[in-house]
Tab-separated table of C-alpha atoms in Angstrom:
chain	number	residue	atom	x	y	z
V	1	UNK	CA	92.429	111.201	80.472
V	2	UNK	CA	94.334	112.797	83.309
V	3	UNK	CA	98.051	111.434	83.734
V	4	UNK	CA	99.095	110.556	87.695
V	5	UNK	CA	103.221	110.595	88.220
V	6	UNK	CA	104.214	108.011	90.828
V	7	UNK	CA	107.416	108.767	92.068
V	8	UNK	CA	109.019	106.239	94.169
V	9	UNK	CA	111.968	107.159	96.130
V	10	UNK	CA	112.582	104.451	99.260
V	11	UNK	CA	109.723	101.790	99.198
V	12	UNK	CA	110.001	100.029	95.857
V	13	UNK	CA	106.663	98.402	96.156
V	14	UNK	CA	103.415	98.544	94.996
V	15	UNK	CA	102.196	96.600	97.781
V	16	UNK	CA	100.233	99.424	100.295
V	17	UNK	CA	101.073	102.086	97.834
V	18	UNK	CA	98.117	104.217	98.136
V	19	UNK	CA	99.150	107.057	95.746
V	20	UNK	CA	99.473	103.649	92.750
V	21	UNK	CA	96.118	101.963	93.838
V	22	UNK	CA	94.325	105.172	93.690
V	23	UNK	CA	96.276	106.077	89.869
V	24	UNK	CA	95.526	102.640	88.467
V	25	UNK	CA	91.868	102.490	89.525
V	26	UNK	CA	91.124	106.006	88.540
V	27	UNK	CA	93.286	107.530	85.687
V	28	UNK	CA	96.775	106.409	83.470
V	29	UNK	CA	99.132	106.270	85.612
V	30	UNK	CA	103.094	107.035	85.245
V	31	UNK	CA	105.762	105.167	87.707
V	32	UNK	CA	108.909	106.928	87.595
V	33	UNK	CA	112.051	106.366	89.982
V	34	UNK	CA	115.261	108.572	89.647
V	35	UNK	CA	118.389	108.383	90.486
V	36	UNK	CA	119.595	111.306	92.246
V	37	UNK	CA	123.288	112.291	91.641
V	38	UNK	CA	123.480	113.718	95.424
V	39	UNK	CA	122.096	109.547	96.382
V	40	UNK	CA	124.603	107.995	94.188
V	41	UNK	CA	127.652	110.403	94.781
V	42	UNK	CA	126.951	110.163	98.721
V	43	UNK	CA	129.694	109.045	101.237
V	44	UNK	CA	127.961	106.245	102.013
V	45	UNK	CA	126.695	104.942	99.067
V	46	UNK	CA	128.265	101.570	98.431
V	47	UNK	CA	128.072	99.049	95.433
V	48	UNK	CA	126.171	96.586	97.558
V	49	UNK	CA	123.558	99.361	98.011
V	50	UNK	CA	122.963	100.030	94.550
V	51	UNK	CA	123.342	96.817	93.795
V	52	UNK	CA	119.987	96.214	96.321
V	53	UNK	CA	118.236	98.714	94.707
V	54	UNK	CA	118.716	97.683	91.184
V	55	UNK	CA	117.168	94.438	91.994
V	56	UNK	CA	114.362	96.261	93.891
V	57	UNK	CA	113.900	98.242	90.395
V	58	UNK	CA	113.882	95.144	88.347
V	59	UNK	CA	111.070	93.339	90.492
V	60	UNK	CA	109.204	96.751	90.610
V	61	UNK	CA	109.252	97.054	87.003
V	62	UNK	CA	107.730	93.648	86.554
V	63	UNK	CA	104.921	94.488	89.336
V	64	UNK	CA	104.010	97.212	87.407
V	65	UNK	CA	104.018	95.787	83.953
V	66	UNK	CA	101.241	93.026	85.516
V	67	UNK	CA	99.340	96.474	86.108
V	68	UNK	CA	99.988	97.715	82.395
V	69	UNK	CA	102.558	99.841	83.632
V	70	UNK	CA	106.271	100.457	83.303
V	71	UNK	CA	109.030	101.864	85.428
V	72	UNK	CA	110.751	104.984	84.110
V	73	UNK	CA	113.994	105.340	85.108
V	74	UNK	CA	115.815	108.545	84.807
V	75	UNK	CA	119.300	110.018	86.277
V	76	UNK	CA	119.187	113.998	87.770
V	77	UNK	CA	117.453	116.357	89.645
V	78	UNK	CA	113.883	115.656	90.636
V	79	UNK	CA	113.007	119.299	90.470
V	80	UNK	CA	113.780	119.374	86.263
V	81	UNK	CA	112.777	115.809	85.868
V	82	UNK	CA	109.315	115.162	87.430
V	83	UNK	CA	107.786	118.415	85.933
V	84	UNK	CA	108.356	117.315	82.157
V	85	UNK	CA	107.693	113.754	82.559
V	86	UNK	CA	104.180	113.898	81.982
V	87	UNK	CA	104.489	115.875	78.710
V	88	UNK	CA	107.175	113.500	77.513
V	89	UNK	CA	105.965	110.109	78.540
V	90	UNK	CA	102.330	111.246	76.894
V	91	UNK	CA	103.751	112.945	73.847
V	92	UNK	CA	105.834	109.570	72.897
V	93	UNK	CA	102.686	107.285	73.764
V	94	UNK	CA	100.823	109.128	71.805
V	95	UNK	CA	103.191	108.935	68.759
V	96	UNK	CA	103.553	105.102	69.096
């Protein structure tokens, strides 16, 4: 069964996410959201802010679980992350 990455980045929703609604109808799906040093290191960045978003995470992560989901979290670069999450998020379901 083909494995679709969702990566959310600003709208932590899945209300009118077209890229989730298509995943979850059609194939396994895999929400992911990371953290991006540059994001979190910014000038502007405040605790409030991140704060905000951690809450957004939360009540994302229990959307998804109602679609049989889960939110992976993860801390980096995009560009090394979202290429090996499929591998690794299917190799440890898989082995569970």
């Amino acid at each position: 069964m083909p494995l679709t990455v969702v990566w959310f980045r600003q709208d932590l929703r899945i209300h009118d996410c077209v890229p989730l609604e298509r995943a979850a109808r059609r194939w396994q799906f895999i929400p992911i959201y990371i953290f991006e040093r540059s994001l979190l290191h910014h000038p502007e960045a405040c605790p409030a802010q991140i704060a905000f978003t951690l809450g957004c995470l939360k009540a994302l992560d229990l959307d998804l679980r109602k679609l049989g989901g889960r939110l992976i979290l993860r801390t980096g670069d995009p560009v090394e992350i979202l290429p090996a999450i499929p591998i690794i998020e299917f190799a440890a379901a898989a082995s569970s």
